[in-house]
Tab-separated table of C-alpha atoms and ligand atoms in Angstrom:
chain	number	residue	atom	x	y	z
Z	1	MET	CA	12.507	-2.886	-14.995
Z	2	ARG	CA	9.056	-3.581	-12.632
Z	3	THR	CA	5.843	-2.525	-14.363
Z	4	ALA	CA	2.540	-2.221	-13.527
Z	5	ARG	CA	0.083	-4.488	-15.402
Z	6	LEU	CA	-3.286	-3.160	-16.049
Z	7	THR	CA	-6.111	-5.676	-16.928
Z	8	ASN	CA	-6.709	-4.272	-20.506
Z	9	GLY	CA	-2.963	-5.089	-21.176
Z	10	ARG	CA	-1.749	-1.669	-20.780
Z	11	HIS	CA	1.699	-1.243	-18.853
Z	12	TYR	CA	3.302	1.213	-16.792
Z	13	PRO	CA	7.018	1.010	-15.516
Z	14	ILE	CA	6.497	1.316	-12.185
Z	15	GLY	CA	7.870	4.788	-10.682
Z	16	LYS	CA	7.556	6.009	-7.212
Z	17	ILE	CA	5.703	4.349	-4.500
Z	18	LEU	CA	3.403	7.107	-2.475
Z	19	CYS	CA	2.587	5.390	0.782
Z	20	ILE	CA	0.333	6.682	3.434
Z	21	GLY	CA	0.563	5.679	7.311
Z	22	ARG	CA	-2.398	5.838	9.768
Z	23	ASN	CA	-5.485	6.228	7.438
Z	24	TYR	CA	-7.933	3.740	9.548
Z	25	SER	CA	-8.695	4.283	13.014
Z	26	GLU	CA	-8.800	0.643	14.196
Z	27	HIS	CA	-5.124	0.501	12.907
Z	28	ILE	CA	-4.165	3.615	15.222
Z	29	LYS	CA	-5.926	1.913	17.721
Z	30	GLU	CA	-3.998	-1.461	17.428
Z	31	LEU	CA	-0.753	0.297	17.532
Z	32	GLY	CA	-1.228	2.450	20.077
Z	33	ASN	CA	-0.884	5.666	17.994
Z	34	ALA	CA	-2.662	9.206	17.825
Z	35	PRO	CA	-4.594	9.944	14.848
Z	36	PRO	CA	-2.060	12.363	12.493
Z	37	GLU	CA	-3.148	15.565	11.758
Z	38	ALA	CA	-1.934	15.472	8.333
Z	39	PRO	CA	-1.385	12.482	6.277
Z	40	VAL	CA	1.993	11.151	7.023
Z	41	ILE	CA	3.502	10.178	3.860
Z	42	PHE	CA	6.409	7.783	2.957
Z	43	ILE	CA	8.251	6.500	-0.234
Z	44	LYS	CA	8.987	3.048	-1.390
Z	45	PRO	CA	11.761	2.425	-4.062
Z	46	ALA	CA	10.594	1.052	-7.257
Z	47	SER	CA	13.158	-1.989	-6.339
Z	48	SER	CA	10.863	-3.185	-3.705
Z	49	VAL	CA	8.239	-4.186	-5.583
Z	50	ILE	CA	7.482	-7.907	-6.310
Z	51	GLY	CA	4.456	-9.416	-7.843
Z	52	GLU	CA	2.160	-12.523	-8.277
Z	53	GLY	CA	3.984	-15.779	-7.255
Z	54	GLU	CA	7.092	-14.417	-5.874
Z	55	GLU	CA	8.747	-14.345	-2.438
Z	56	ILE	CA	9.291	-11.713	0.025
Z	57	VAL	CA	12.715	-11.920	1.803
Z	58	ILE	CA	12.845	-10.913	5.396
Z	59	PRO	CA	16.029	-8.842	5.768
Z	60	ASN	CA	18.320	-10.390	8.479
Z	61	TYR	CA	18.223	-7.293	10.607
Z	62	SER	CA	14.874	-7.929	11.390
Z	63	HIS	CA	12.430	-10.413	13.499
Z	64	ASP	CA	9.502	-8.848	13.247
Z	65	CYS	CA	7.908	-8.381	9.940
Z	66	HIS	CA	4.415	-7.369	9.567
Z	67	HIS	CA	1.845	-7.733	6.501
Z	68	GLU	CA	-0.677	-4.542	5.413
Z	69	ALA	CA	-3.270	-5.221	2.928
Z	70	GLU	CA	-3.680	-1.805	0.983
Z	71	LEU	CA	-5.747	-0.483	-1.986
Z	72	ALA	CA	-3.593	0.405	-4.393
Z	73	LEU	CA	-3.971	3.389	-7.012
Z	74	LEU	CA	-1.874	3.617	-10.450
Z	75	ILE	CA	-1.289	6.926	-11.676
Z	76	GLY	CA	-2.028	7.064	-15.739
Z	77	ARG	CA	-1.514	10.900	-15.878
Z	78	LYS	CA	1.127	13.550	-15.297
Z	79	GLY	CA	-0.053	15.868	-12.615
Z	80	LYS	CA	0.986	18.523	-9.830
Z	81	ASP	CA	-1.488	20.705	-7.400
Z	82	LEU	CA	-4.320	18.618	-8.189
Z	83	PRO	CA	-7.715	19.729	-6.898
Z	84	VAL	CA	-9.408	17.193	-4.844
Z	85	ASP	CA	-12.354	16.661	-7.429
Z	86	GLN	CA	-9.942	16.371	-10.335
Z	87	ALA	CA	-7.833	13.942	-8.532
Z	88	MET	CA	-9.784	10.675	-9.682
Z	89	GLU	CA	-8.820	11.403	-13.399
Z	90	TYR	CA	-5.470	10.816	-13.033
Z	91	VAL	CA	-5.877	7.468	-11.694
Z	92	ALA	CA	-5.753	4.695	-14.196
Z	93	GLY	CA	-6.300	1.408	-12.162
Z	94	PHE	CA	-7.044	-0.090	-8.659
Z	95	GLY	CA	-4.703	-2.865	-6.904
Z	96	VAL	CA	-4.022	-4.594	-4.184
Z	97	GLY	CA	-0.394	-4.597	-2.362
Z	98	ILE	CA	0.953	-5.278	0.730
Z	99	ASP	CA	3.071	-2.521	2.865
Z	100	LEU	CA	5.029	-4.681	4.033
Z	101	THR	CA	7.057	-3.299	7.617
Z	102	LEU	CA	9.470	-4.457	9.627
Z	103	ARG	CA	7.755	-3.046	13.195
Z	104	ASP	CA	10.811	-3.631	15.284
Z	105	VAL	CA	13.202	-1.807	13.074
Z	106	GLN	CA	10.446	1.141	12.487
Z	107	GLY	CA	9.737	1.230	16.423
Z	108	GLU	CA	13.527	1.828	16.919
Z	109	LEU	CA	13.691	4.920	13.780
Z	110	LYS	CA	10.192	6.132	15.241
Z	111	LYS	CA	12.159	6.493	18.920
Z	112	LYS	CA	15.120	8.375	17.303
Z	113	GLY	CA	12.812	10.858	15.112
Z	114	LEU	CA	14.573	8.923	12.249
Z	115	PRO	CA	12.847	7.963	8.789
Z	116	TRP	CA	11.425	4.679	8.114
Z	117	GLU	CA	12.931	3.822	4.781
Z	118	ILE	CA	14.840	1.105	5.820
Z	119	ALA	CA	12.218	-0.408	7.821
Z	120	LYS	CA	9.423	-0.185	4.590
Z	121	GLY	CA	11.484	0.056	1.542
Z	122	PHE	CA	13.460	-3.241	1.707
Z	123	ASP	CA	14.131	-5.599	-1.480
Z	124	THR	CA	10.499	-7.392	-1.408
Z	125	ALA	CA	8.736	-4.600	0.426
Z	126	CYS	CA	6.016	-4.087	-1.810
Z	127	PRO	CA	4.241	-6.708	-3.700
Z	128	LEU	CA	1.215	-5.760	-5.902
Z	129	SER	CA	-1.322	-7.207	-7.756
Z	130	SER	CA	-1.638	-6.178	-11.230
Z	131	PHE	CA	-4.687	-3.489	-11.684
Z	132	MET	CA	-8.240	-3.224	-12.809
Z	133	GLU	CA	-8.407	-0.675	-15.069
Z	134	ALA	CA	-10.801	2.533	-13.217
Z	135	SER	CA	-13.713	2.900	-15.402
Z	136	ARG	CA	-14.595	-0.596	-14.202
Z	137	VAL	CA	-14.857	0.173	-10.379
Z	138	ALA	CA	-17.899	1.641	-9.664
Z	139	ASP	CA	-16.703	3.029	-6.398
Z	140	PRO	CA	-13.255	2.466	-4.710
Z	141	GLN	CA	-14.223	4.256	-1.721
Z	142	ASN	CA	-16.395	0.943	-1.068
Z	143	LEU	CA	-14.270	-1.704	-1.660
Z	144	GLN	CA	-13.505	-4.568	0.737
Z	145	ILE	CA	-9.790	-5.511	1.781
Z	146	ARG	CA	-9.147	-9.184	3.101
Z	147	LEU	CA	-5.924	-10.736	4.157
Z	148	THR	CA	-5.395	-14.366	4.804
Z	149	VAL	CA	-2.165	-16.056	6.274
Z	150	ASN	CA	-2.235	-19.564	5.760
Z	151	GLY	CA	-6.003	-19.605	4.919
Z	152	GLU	CA	-6.469	-17.769	7.902
Z	153	ILE	CA	-8.553	-14.651	7.819
Z	154	ARG	CA	-5.978	-11.467	9.432
Z	155	GLN	CA	-7.090	-8.855	7.943
Z	156	ASP	CA	-10.681	-7.634	6.808
Z	157	GLY	CA	-12.036	-4.036	6.338
Z	158	ASN	CA	-13.304	-1.769	3.883
Z	159	THR	CA	-12.231	1.391	2.056
Z	160	SER	CA	-15.546	2.882	3.601
Z	161	MET	CA	-13.693	3.408	6.424
Z	162	MET	CA	-10.327	5.583	5.484
Z	163	ILE	CA	-9.771	8.507	7.658
Z	164	HIS	CA	-8.459	10.770	4.458
Z	165	ARG	CA	-9.933	10.060	1.322
Z	166	ILE	CA	-8.738	8.557	-1.762
Z	167	PRO	CA	-9.400	12.454	-3.668
Z	168	ALA	CA	-8.032	13.969	-0.526
Z	169	ILE	CA	-5.176	11.609	-0.467
Z	170	ILE	CA	-4.054	12.002	-4.331
Z	171	SER	CA	-4.964	15.752	-4.113
Z	172	HIS	CA	-2.237	15.937	-1.146
Z	173	MET	CA	0.115	14.236	-2.665
Z	174	SER	CA	0.331	16.096	-5.873
Z	175	GLY	CA	1.176	19.270	-3.641
Z	176	ARG	CA	4.429	17.371	-2.311
Z	177	PHE	CA	5.423	15.191	-5.492
Z	178	THR	CA	4.757	15.835	-9.030
Z	179	LEU	CA	2.340	12.661	-9.883
Z	180	GLU	CA	3.455	10.363	-12.895
Z	181	PRO	CA	2.267	7.642	-14.718
Z	182	GLY	CA	3.196	4.428	-13.235
Z	183	ASP	CA	3.706	5.789	-9.852
Z	184	VAL	CA	1.603	3.537	-7.081
Z	185	ILE	CA	-0.061	5.293	-4.034
Z	186	LEU	CA	-0.815	2.546	-1.359
Z	187	THR	CA	-3.462	4.327	0.444
Z	188	GLY	CA	-3.555	2.974	4.619
Z	189	THR	CA	-3.912	-0.374	6.109
Z	190	PRO	CA	-7.320	-1.357	7.669
Z	191	ALA	CA	-6.986	-3.315	11.553
Z	192	GLY	CA	-5.343	-6.575	11.882
Z	193	VAL	CA	-1.477	-6.372	11.231
Z	194	GLY	CA	0.968	-8.794	12.231
Z	195	ARG	CA	3.838	-11.233	12.179
Z	196	ILE	CA	4.894	-13.094	9.032
Z	197	VAL	CA	7.168	-16.087	9.371
Z	198	PRO	CA	9.443	-18.335	6.955
Z	199	GLY	CA	6.929	-20.298	4.839
Z	200	ASP	CA	3.963	-18.432	5.228
Z	201	ARG	CA	1.573	-18.149	2.105
Z	202	LEU	CA	-0.095	-14.489	2.014
Z	203	GLU	CA	-3.161	-14.127	0.014
Z	204	ALA	CA	-4.717	-10.444	-0.360
Z	205	GLU	CA	-7.857	-9.622	-2.110
Z	206	ILE	CA	-10.192	-6.614	-3.203
Z	207	PRO	CA	-13.132	-8.653	-4.404
Z	208	GLY	CA	-14.068	-7.958	-7.854
Z	209	VAL	CA	-10.752	-5.911	-8.276
Z	210	ALA	CA	-7.848	-7.704	-7.865
Z	211	THR	CA	-5.892	-10.762	-5.889
Z	212	LEU	CA	-1.979	-11.495	-4.908
Z	213	ARG	CA	-0.604	-14.581	-3.725
Z	214	VAL	CA	3.114	-14.241	-2.519
Z	215	SER	CA	4.880	-16.318	0.274
Z	216	VAL	CA	7.713	-15.772	2.761
Z	217	ALA	CA	11.096	-17.470	1.627
T	1	ZN	ZN1	0.710	0.674	5.008
């Protein structure tokens, strides 16, 4: 079973992975999308998770796998219909995740109005770091998120640039899905997404909080 590790040694079996799309305006522009009125939500299965040092396997039905580096929240308490002002009490830790996306497959699905899961939920589609305890992260809404591919900077954003802020995301999602310990929330990607190919080495980092190194098989 996949487990999420906190820096204090606690482990949680990973539950569902709730993701928000289009949460940074520069990223919305780079894909030519319109800003959403309500948060766009999708789910990755726990079977898509890999950890530090593991390999991404791009499925043979795609030729355009993109990286999206994102702040990841680890949920530590069960909750439903959470008010915005209590939402942060449910976060056990913060980490960095990569929302791997088969952009060509997603494009076809979008055109047909179909759900995105096969473009975003494939095996290895969710590299996750370990999580820093929430009490040790002073301001999660002011964190730098960086991703390099083979040492070259591709993404360099800040969580202050989110459209829907962290407590609002948690509150909104908890109104649709009961949050449970071990659930993970990916909070959207800043600009700079791009293609990865076999042999690439990816490093995602939220300085002072988490780092994650994976490679493409
Ligand atoms: Zn994403």
